[in-house]
Short mmCIF file of C-alpha atoms in Angstrom, two decimals:
data_model
loop_
_atom_site.label_atom_id
_atom_site.label_comp_id
_atom_site.label_asym_id
_atom_site.label_seq_id
_atom_site.Cartn_x
_atom_site.Cartn_y
_atom_site.Cartn_z
CA MET A 1 -29.85 5.86 13.92
CA THR A 2 -30.86 3.37 16.56
CA ILE A 3 -28.18 0.75 18.10
CA THR A 4 -29.91 -2.27 18.59
CA ALA A 5 -28.46 -5.38 20.33
CA SER A 6 -28.16 -7.31 17.26
CA SER A 7 -26.27 -4.47 15.55
CA VAL A 8 -23.90 -4.59 18.31
CA ALA A 9 -23.43 -8.10 18.18
CA THR A 10 -22.81 -8.10 14.32
CA THR A 11 -20.01 -5.47 14.72
CA ALA A 12 -18.62 -6.56 17.67
CA PRO A 13 -16.02 -9.33 16.16
CA ALA A 14 -15.07 -6.78 13.52
CA LEU A 15 -14.05 -4.05 16.16
CA GLU A 16 -12.29 -6.60 18.79
CA ARG A 17 -9.84 -7.32 15.89
CA PRO A 18 -9.27 -4.41 13.69
CA HIS A 19 -6.20 -5.58 12.48
CA ALA A 20 -7.32 -8.97 11.24
CA ALA A 21 -7.01 -8.36 7.73
CA TRP A 22 -3.27 -8.08 8.16
CA SER A 23 -2.87 -11.70 9.09
CA ARG A 24 -4.68 -13.21 5.82
CA PRO A 25 -2.26 -13.95 2.79
CA VAL A 26 -2.24 -11.76 0.45
CA SER A 27 -4.16 -12.43 -2.73
CA GLY A 28 -3.47 -11.01 -6.29
CA PRO A 29 -0.57 -11.11 -8.66
CA THR A 30 3.07 -11.24 -7.64
CA PRO A 31 5.01 -11.24 -10.39
CA GLY A 32 8.43 -10.98 -8.60
CA ARG A 33 10.47 -8.08 -6.52
CA PRO A 34 10.24 -4.55 -7.95
CA ASP A 35 13.79 -3.55 -8.43
CA ALA A 36 15.72 -1.10 -6.17
CA ALA A 37 14.33 2.16 -7.34
CA ALA A 38 10.72 0.86 -7.24
CA CYS A 39 11.20 -0.55 -3.59
CA ARG A 40 13.01 3.09 -2.52
CA MET A 41 9.86 5.05 -4.08
CA LEU A 42 7.62 2.22 -2.03
CA GLU A 43 9.33 3.06 1.07
CA LEU A 44 8.72 6.47 0.79
CA LEU A 45 4.72 6.12 0.04
CA GLY A 46 4.70 4.10 3.29
CA ALA A 47 6.40 6.89 5.30
CA GLY A 48 3.98 9.23 4.35
CA LEU A 49 5.49 11.34 1.79
CA LYS A 50 3.43 13.10 -0.97
CA ASP A 51 4.32 12.77 -4.63
CA ASP A 52 6.43 16.11 -4.61
CA ALA A 53 8.51 15.14 -1.95
CA ILE A 54 9.03 11.90 -3.25
CA ALA A 55 9.78 13.18 -6.72
CA ARG A 56 12.52 15.73 -4.71
CA THR A 57 14.14 12.85 -2.90
CA LEU A 58 14.42 10.62 -6.34
CA GLY A 59 15.46 13.40 -8.68
CA VAL A 60 12.25 12.74 -10.76
CA SER A 61 9.14 15.00 -11.83
CA SER A 62 5.98 14.36 -9.50
CA ARG A 63 4.54 13.17 -12.80
CA THR A 64 7.03 10.33 -13.12
CA VAL A 65 6.30 9.40 -9.75
CA ARG A 66 2.57 9.43 -10.42
CA ARG A 67 3.18 7.13 -13.24
CA ARG A 68 5.69 4.60 -11.74
CA VAL A 69 3.08 4.37 -8.63
CA ALA A 70 0.14 3.54 -11.42
CA GLU A 71 2.51 1.10 -12.90
CA LEU A 72 3.18 -0.59 -9.82
CA GLU A 73 -0.33 -0.45 -8.74
CA ASP A 74 -1.40 -2.62 -11.96
CA ARG A 75 1.58 -4.76 -11.80
CA PHE A 76 0.87 -5.93 -8.19
CA GLY A 77 -2.95 -5.77 -8.56
CA ALA A 78 -3.61 -3.11 -5.96
CA ALA A 79 -6.34 -0.99 -5.98
CA ASN A 80 -4.87 2.11 -4.36
CA ARG A 81 -1.53 3.25 -3.05
CA ILE A 82 -2.12 1.98 0.71
CA GLN A 83 -2.67 -1.60 -0.78
CA LEU A 84 0.23 -1.34 -2.88
CA VAL A 85 2.34 -0.17 0.31
CA ALA A 86 0.91 -3.14 2.54
CA ARG A 87 1.51 -5.78 -0.32
CA ALA A 88 4.76 -4.65 -0.78
CA ALA A 89 5.59 -5.13 3.10
CA VAL A 90 3.96 -8.37 3.63
CA HIS A 91 6.06 -10.00 0.73
CA GLY A 92 9.31 -8.11 2.54
CA TRP A 93 9.99 -5.91 -0.15
CA ILE A 94 10.25 -2.80 2.20
CA ARG A 95 10.13 -1.89 5.73
CA VAL A 96 7.36 0.11 7.13
#
């Protein structure tokens, strides 16, 4: 790969502001605050726990955790878990 002045110029703004996306408004559906159980699950996801650890903490099966996360992703229009946790944090539903 050859690095040229033009390639550096086009990528420099993105490198200078890597967290610029966090300041943009969240788009997509926001049908209301999740219930307390969903917020707790989102907090655990945000803390980096895996499904099995979340399941043990909440007293449910790991399959239930996966199902509930998928339901929340659909409900809030999140493409993945990271986006789901980010949206929850931006809306103030959880603290990460």
